[in-house]
Amino acid sequence: MGRPPGLSARWKLTLSYAGFLLLAGALLLAVVWVFLLRYVPDNSRGLLGISPNRYVLLQVFVPAAAAALAVILVFGLLGGWILAGRMLAPLARITDAARLAGTGSLSHRIRMTGRQDEFRELSDAFDVMLDQLESHVGEQQRFAANASHELRTPLAISRTMLDVARRDPTRDRGELVERLHVVNARAIDLTEALLLLSRSDRGDFPREDVDLSLIAEEAAETLLPLAERRRITLEVTGDAARTTGSAQLLLRMGLNLVQNAVVHNLPTGGEVTVHTEVRGAASVLRVENTGPLLPADLVPTLTEPFRRGTDRVRTEEHAGAGLGLAIVQSVVRAHGGSLDLAPRPAGGLLVTVRLPGARRAR
């Protein structure tokens, strides 16, 4: 809906300055009248003496006062226009930057110099907002490109196998069905992971009281057969650590952490330790595993969608879609917690999840 045209902020400030000066001049004249002229005798009808009287003063003072008020009004308009322009110049820069951002250009920054004031605070906040928007948009573009690539891969494989089967009718159909089943299952897992990631990002889920120690035990019990096949020791320790959130999403978080710790471990003889505890007002879930040495600059990128470390093992049984830690980070963020990843000096990874503790009923 269009708005009716009105005065610009510069005109409003200009008229305000001029009006203030005019009012100050009028008040000054009123003070002169109240405290001076009213006490001077009025000798307008008689002979004028040599002493001052009200008639003479009015004849001399009023024209001069009117001229002075006119000068004050013009001075207020010109001075107010110039001062308003100087004061609103930072706002014009912010407006130009907002228009550029509206066209899709998020690389522009205001970077206003000078002493701190309200306009510069607004400029700094706008620059921070542009930084976050540019980072978020870039992340979403990379996510969309990676998701398209990941989804296209199983579809391309399926089409290739179907083309081969169509050209070679004697090919074993049982093998074809089995390979198509594997590829289709991977596409379904990827789609479900994308839906789960979207759901946790929105944060629109029911909340209930959840014990992270029970989440850790259930995740370890589910993945114990995988750990035993890989000859990895899986241990759960710690105490009850209660928080408030979605039991389903927190269980998925625990499963992803434990599965990553098992899969990205030593070929045989590795260890995985899952520990829960309460630290102050936070409930903590810590997953630690042995494994190859991880470069320090690689670890912060492991939570990016479809990011896989170059030295991290990828098995066919649990190939994953590169969304495990991305989903963990999304779930933790939706629950108001924090996620910390640190490489172990001897190799492997230490993942620490801190979530707000559940409030105890009084």
Coordinates of C-alpha atoms in Angstrom, one line a residue:
M1 CA 0.0 0.0 0.0
G2 CA 1.5 3.4 -1.1
R3 CA 1.9 6.1 1.5
P4 CA 0.9 9.7 0.9
P5 CA 3.8 12.1 0.2
G6 CA 5.1 14.1 3.1
L7 CA 7.9 16.4 4.2
S8 CA 11.4 14.9 4.2
A9 CA 13.3 14.5 7.5
R10 CA 15.6 17.3 6.4
W11 CA 12.7 19.7 5.8
K12 CA 11.2 18.8 9.2
L13 CA 14.5 19.4 11.0
T14 CA 14.9 22.7 9.1
L15 CA 11.5 24.0 10.0
S16 CA 12.0 22.8 13.6
Y17 CA 15.3 24.8 13.8
A18 CA 13.7 27.9 12.2
G19 CA 10.6 27.6 14.3
F20 CA 12.6 27.3 17.5
L21 CA 14.6 30.4 16.6
L22 CA 11.5 32.4 15.8
L23 CA 9.8 31.3 19.0
A24 CA 13.0 32.3 20.9
G25 CA 12.9 35.8 19.3
A26 CA 9.2 36.2 20.0
L27 CA 9.7 35.3 23.7
L28 CA 12.6 37.8 23.8
L29 CA 10.3 40.6 22.5
A30 CA 7.6 39.5 25.0
V31 CA 10.1 39.8 27.8
V32 CA 11.0 43.3 26.6
W33 CA 7.3 44.3 26.6
V34 CA 6.5 42.8 30.0
F35 CA 9.4 44.1 31.9
L36 CA 10.3 47.3 30.1
L37 CA 7.8 48.9 27.7
R38 CA 4.7 48.5 29.8
Y39 CA 6.3 50.7 32.5
V40 CA 7.2 53.5 30.2
P41 CA 4.7 56.4 30.1
D42 CA 2.5 56.7 27.0
N43 CA 2.8 60.3 25.7
S44 CA 1.5 59.7 22.2
R45 CA -1.3 62.3 22.5
G46 CA 0.5 65.1 24.2
L47 CA 3.7 67.0 23.5
L48 CA 6.7 64.9 23.3
G49 CA 9.2 65.5 25.9
I50 CA 12.9 64.9 25.7
S51 CA 12.6 61.9 28.0
P52 CA 11.8 58.5 26.5
N53 CA 8.2 57.4 26.3
R54 CA 6.3 54.4 25.1
Y55 CA 5.2 56.0 21.8
V56 CA 8.7 56.8 20.8
L57 CA 10.0 53.5 21.8
L58 CA 7.3 51.6 19.9
Q59 CA 7.9 53.7 16.8
V60 CA 11.6 52.9 16.9
F61 CA 11.6 49.4 18.4
V62 CA 8.8 47.6 16.6
P63 CA 10.1 48.0 13.0
A64 CA 13.6 47.0 14.1
A65 CA 12.2 44.0 16.0
A66 CA 10.2 42.9 13.0
A67 CA 13.2 43.1 10.8
A68 CA 15.3 41.2 13.3
L69 CA 12.6 38.4 13.5
A70 CA 12.7 38.2 9.7
V71 CA 16.5 37.9 9.7
I72 CA 16.3 35.2 12.4
L73 CA 13.7 33.3 10.4
V74 CA 15.9 33.4 7.2
F75 CA 19.0 32.5 9.2
G76 CA 17.1 29.6 10.9
L77 CA 16.0 28.2 7.6
L78 CA 19.4 28.4 5.9
G79 CA 21.3 27.3 9.0
G80 CA 18.8 24.6 9.7
W81 CA 19.0 23.3 6.1
I82 CA 22.8 23.1 6.3
L83 CA 22.9 21.6 9.7
A84 CA 20.2 19.0 8.9
G85 CA 22.0 18.0 5.8
R86 CA 25.2 17.4 7.8
M87 CA 23.4 15.5 10.5
L88 CA 21.5 13.3 8.0
A89 CA 24.4 12.6 5.7
P90 CA 25.2 9.3 7.6
L91 CA 21.6 8.3 7.2
A92 CA 21.8 8.8 3.4
R93 CA 24.8 6.4 3.3
I94 CA 22.9 3.8 5.3
T95 CA 19.9 4.2 2.9
D96 CA 22.1 3.7 -0.1
A97 CA 23.6 0.6 1.4
A98 CA 20.1 -0.7 2.1
R99 CA 19.1 -0.1 -1.5
L100 CA 22.1 -2.1 -2.7
A101 CA 21.3 -4.9 -0.3
G102 CA 17.8 -4.9 -1.7
T103 CA 19.1 -5.6 -5.2
G104 CA 21.0 -8.6 -3.9
S105 CA 24.4 -7.1 -3.5
L106 CA 25.5 -8.0 0.1
S107 CA 29.2 -7.3 -0.3
H108 CA 28.9 -3.6 0.3
R109 CA 29.8 -2.2 3.7
I110 CA 29.2 1.3 5.1
R111 CA 32.3 1.4 7.4
M112 CA 31.4 4.8 8.7
T113 CA 34.2 6.7 10.4
G114 CA 34.2 9.3 13.2
R115 CA 33.2 9.4 16.8
Q116 CA 30.5 7.1 18.2
D117 CA 26.9 8.3 18.0
E118 CA 23.4 7.0 17.2
F119 CA 24.0 7.0 13.4
R120 CA 27.3 5.2 13.7
E121 CA 25.8 2.6 16.0
L122 CA 23.1 2.1 13.3
S123 CA 25.8 1.8 10.7
D124 CA 27.8 -0.7 12.6
A125 CA 24.7 -2.8 13.3
F126 CA 23.8 -2.7 9.6
D127 CA 27.3 -3.9 8.6
V128 CA 27.0 -6.8 11.1
M129 CA 23.6 -7.7 9.7
L130 CA 25.1 -7.6 6.1
D131 CA 28.0 -9.9 7.2
Q132 CA 25.5 -12.4 8.7
L133 CA 23.2 -12.2 5.7
E134 CA 26.1 -12.7 3.2
S135 CA 27.4 -15.6 5.2
H136 CA 23.9 -17.2 5.5
V137 CA 23.1 -16.7 1.8
G138 CA 26.5 -18.2 0.8
E139 CA 25.9 -21.1 3.2
Q140 CA 22.5 -21.7 1.7
Q141 CA 23.8 -21.5 -1.9
R142 CA 26.5 -24.1 -1.1
F143 CA 24.0 -26.3 0.7
A144 CA 21.6 -26.2 -2.3
A145 CA 24.4 -27.0 -4.7
N146 CA 25.7 -29.8 -2.6
A147 CA 22.2 -31.2 -2.0
S148 CA 21.5 -31.1 -5.7
H149 CA 24.8 -33.0 -6.4
E150 CA 24.1 -35.6 -3.7
L151 CA 20.6 -36.2 -4.9
R152 CA 21.6 -36.4 -8.5
T153 CA 24.3 -39.0 -7.9
P154 CA 21.9 -41.9 -6.9
L155 CA 19.5 -41.0 -9.6
A156 CA 22.3 -41.0 -12.2
I157 CA 23.5 -44.4 -10.9
S158 CA 20.0 -45.8 -11.1
R159 CA 19.5 -44.6 -14.7
T160 CA 22.9 -46.0 -15.7
M161 CA 22.0 -49.4 -14.3
L162 CA 18.6 -49.4 -16.0
D163 CA 20.2 -48.5 -19.3
V164 CA 22.7 -51.3 -19.0
A165 CA 19.9 -53.8 -18.1
R166 CA 17.8 -52.6 -21.1
R167 CA 20.7 -53.1 -23.5
D168 CA 21.6 -56.5 -22.0
P169 CA 18.4 -58.5 -21.3
T170 CA 20.5 -61.5 -20.2
R171 CA 22.0 -59.6 -17.3
D172 CA 21.2 -61.0 -13.8
R173 CA 18.0 -59.2 -12.6
G174 CA 18.6 -60.2 -9.0
E175 CA 21.9 -58.3 -8.9
L176 CA 20.3 -55.3 -10.6
V177 CA 17.4 -55.2 -8.1
E178 CA 19.8 -55.5 -5.2
R179 CA 22.0 -52.6 -6.4
L180 CA 18.9 -50.5 -7.2
H181 CA 17.6 -51.2 -3.7
V182 CA 20.9 -49.9 -2.2
V183 CA 21.0 -46.8 -4.3
N184 CA 17.3 -46.0 -3.6
A185 CA 17.9 -46.5 0.2
R186 CA 20.7 -44.0 0.1
A187 CA 18.5 -41.5 -1.7
I188 CA 15.8 -42.0 0.9
D189 CA 18.2 -41.6 3.7
L190 CA 19.6 -38.4 2.2
T191 CA 16.1 -37.0 1.8
E192 CA 15.1 -37.8 5.3
A193 CA 18.3 -36.2 6.6
L194 CA 17.5 -33.0 4.7
L195 CA 14.0 -33.0 6.1
L196 CA 15.3 -33.5 9.6
L197 CA 17.8 -30.7 9.1
S198 CA 15.1 -28.4 7.9
R199 CA 12.8 -29.3 10.8
S200 CA 15.5 -28.7 13.5
D201 CA 16.4 -25.4 11.9
R202 CA 12.8 -24.2 12.2
G203 CA 12.6 -25.1 15.9
D204 CA 8.9 -25.9 15.7
F205 CA 8.8 -29.0 17.7
P206 CA 7.1 -30.0 21.0
R207 CA 9.4 -29.9 24.1
E208 CA 9.5 -32.3 27.0
D209 CA 11.8 -33.3 29.8
V210 CA 14.7 -35.4 28.4
D211 CA 17.6 -37.2 30.2
L212 CA 20.8 -37.1 28.1
S213 CA 22.1 -40.1 29.9
L214 CA 19.2 -42.2 28.6
I215 CA 19.8 -40.7 25.1
A216 CA 23.5 -41.8 25.3
E217 CA 22.6 -45.3 26.4
E218 CA 20.0 -45.8 23.7
A219 CA 22.3 -44.5 21.0
A220 CA 25.1 -46.8 22.2
E221 CA 22.8 -49.8 22.4
T222 CA 21.6 -49.2 18.8
L223 CA 25.1 -48.9 17.4
L224 CA 26.8 -51.6 19.5
P225 CA 26.6 -54.2 16.7
L226 CA 28.4 -51.8 14.4
A227 CA 31.1 -51.2 17.0
E228 CA 31.5 -54.9 17.7
R229 CA 31.9 -55.6 14.0
R230 CA 34.7 -53.0 13.8
R231 CA 36.2 -54.3 17.1
I232 CA 35.7 -50.9 18.8
T233 CA 35.1 -50.6 22.5
L234 CA 32.0 -48.5 23.2
E235 CA 31.5 -47.3 26.7
V236 CA 28.9 -45.0 28.3
T237 CA 29.6 -43.3 31.6
G238 CA 28.4 -40.4 33.7
D239 CA 25.3 -39.3 35.5
A240 CA 21.8 -38.1 34.7
A241 CA 21.7 -34.8 32.8
R242 CA 18.3 -33.5 32.1
T243 CA 17.3 -30.9 29.6
T244 CA 14.1 -29.7 27.8
G245 CA 13.5 -30.4 24.2
S246 CA 12.5 -32.9 21.5
A247 CA 13.4 -36.5 22.5
Q248 CA 13.4 -37.5 18.8
L249 CA 15.7 -34.8 17.7
L250 CA 18.0 -35.3 20.7
L251 CA 18.1 -39.0 20.0
R252 CA 19.1 -38.3 16.4
M253 CA 21.8 -36.0 17.7
G254 CA 23.2 -38.8 20.0
L255 CA 23.0 -41.4 17.2
N256 CA 24.8 -39.2 14.8
L257 CA 27.6 -38.4 17.3
V258 CA 28.1 -42.1 18.3
Q259 CA 27.9 -43.3 14.7
N260 CA 30.5 -40.7 13.6
A261 CA 32.7 -41.7 16.5
V262 CA 32.5 -45.4 15.5
V263 CA 32.8 -45.0 11.8
H264 CA 35.6 -42.4 11.8
N265 CA 37.8 -44.4 14.1
L266 CA 40.8 -46.7 13.9
P267 CA 40.5 -49.7 11.6
T268 CA 40.4 -52.0 14.6
G269 CA 40.9 -51.7 18.3
G270 CA 39.5 -48.2 18.6
E271 CA 37.6 -46.7 21.5
V272 CA 34.5 -44.6 21.9
T273 CA 33.5 -43.0 25.2
V274 CA 30.1 -41.3 25.8
H275 CA 29.9 -39.3 29.0
T276 CA 27.0 -37.2 30.4
E277 CA 27.2 -34.8 33.4
V278 CA 25.8 -31.6 34.8
R279 CA 28.0 -28.5 34.9
G280 CA 26.4 -25.6 36.6
A281 CA 23.2 -24.8 34.8
A282 CA 24.2 -26.9 31.7
S283 CA 23.6 -30.5 30.9
V284 CA 26.7 -31.9 29.0
L285 CA 27.0 -34.8 26.5
R286 CA 30.6 -35.6 25.6
V287 CA 31.6 -38.1 22.8
E288 CA 35.3 -38.9 22.5
N289 CA 36.9 -41.3 20.0
T290 CA 40.2 -42.5 18.9
G291 CA 41.2 -42.2 15.3
P292 CA 43.6 -40.6 12.8
L293 CA 45.1 -37.2 13.5
L294 CA 42.9 -34.3 12.3
P295 CA 44.3 -31.0 11.2
A296 CA 43.2 -28.1 13.4
D297 CA 41.9 -26.1 10.5
L298 CA 39.7 -29.0 9.3
V299 CA 37.8 -29.5 12.5
P300 CA 35.7 -26.3 12.5
T301 CA 34.5 -27.1 9.0
L302 CA 33.1 -30.6 9.9
T303 CA 29.7 -29.1 10.9
E304 CA 29.2 -27.7 7.4
P305 CA 26.6 -29.7 5.3
F306 CA 28.1 -32.4 3.1
R307 CA 31.6 -31.7 4.5
R308 CA 33.7 -34.8 4.9
G309 CA 37.3 -34.8 6.2
T310 CA 39.9 -36.0 3.8
D311 CA 41.3 -38.5 6.3
R312 CA 38.0 -39.7 7.7
V313 CA 36.9 -43.2 6.8
R314 CA 33.8 -43.6 4.7
T315 CA 32.4 -47.2 4.8
E316 CA 29.9 -48.5 2.3
E317 CA 27.7 -49.8 5.2
H318 CA 27.4 -46.3 6.8
A319 CA 28.5 -44.0 4.0
G320 CA 26.3 -41.2 5.2
A321 CA 25.5 -38.1 3.3
G322 CA 27.9 -35.7 5.0
L323 CA 25.0 -34.3 7.1
G324 CA 25.7 -36.0 10.5
L325 CA 27.4 -33.1 12.3
A326 CA 25.4 -30.5 10.4
I327 CA 22.2 -32.1 11.9
V328 CA 23.9 -32.2 15.3
Q329 CA 24.8 -28.5 15.2
S330 CA 21.3 -27.7 14.0
V331 CA 19.6 -29.7 16.8
V332 CA 21.9 -28.1 19.4
R333 CA 21.3 -24.6 18.1
A334 CA 17.5 -25.2 18.1
H335 CA 17.7 -26.3 21.8
G336 CA 19.7 -23.1 22.8
G337 CA 22.9 -25.0 23.4
S338 CA 26.5 -25.0 22.1
L339 CA 28.6 -27.5 20.2
D340 CA 32.4 -27.7 20.5
L341 CA 34.7 -29.9 18.4
A342 CA 38.3 -30.4 19.4
P343 CA 41.0 -32.7 17.8
R344 CA 42.6 -35.1 20.3
P345 CA 46.4 -34.9 20.5
A346 CA 46.7 -38.6 20.0
G347 CA 44.2 -38.7 17.1
G348 CA 40.4 -38.7 16.9
L349 CA 37.9 -36.1 18.0
L350 CA 36.3 -34.8 21.2
V351 CA 32.7 -33.5 20.7
T352 CA 31.1 -31.6 23.6
V353 CA 27.4 -30.6 23.6
R354 CA 26.1 -28.2 26.2
L355 CA 22.4 -27.8 26.6
P356 CA 20.4 -25.7 29.1
G357 CA 19.5 -27.8 32.1
A358 CA 15.9 -28.6 32.8
R359 CA 14.2 -26.5 35.5
R360 CA 13.2 -28.6 38.5
A361 CA 9.6 -28.3 39.7
R362 CA 9.3 -26.7 43.1

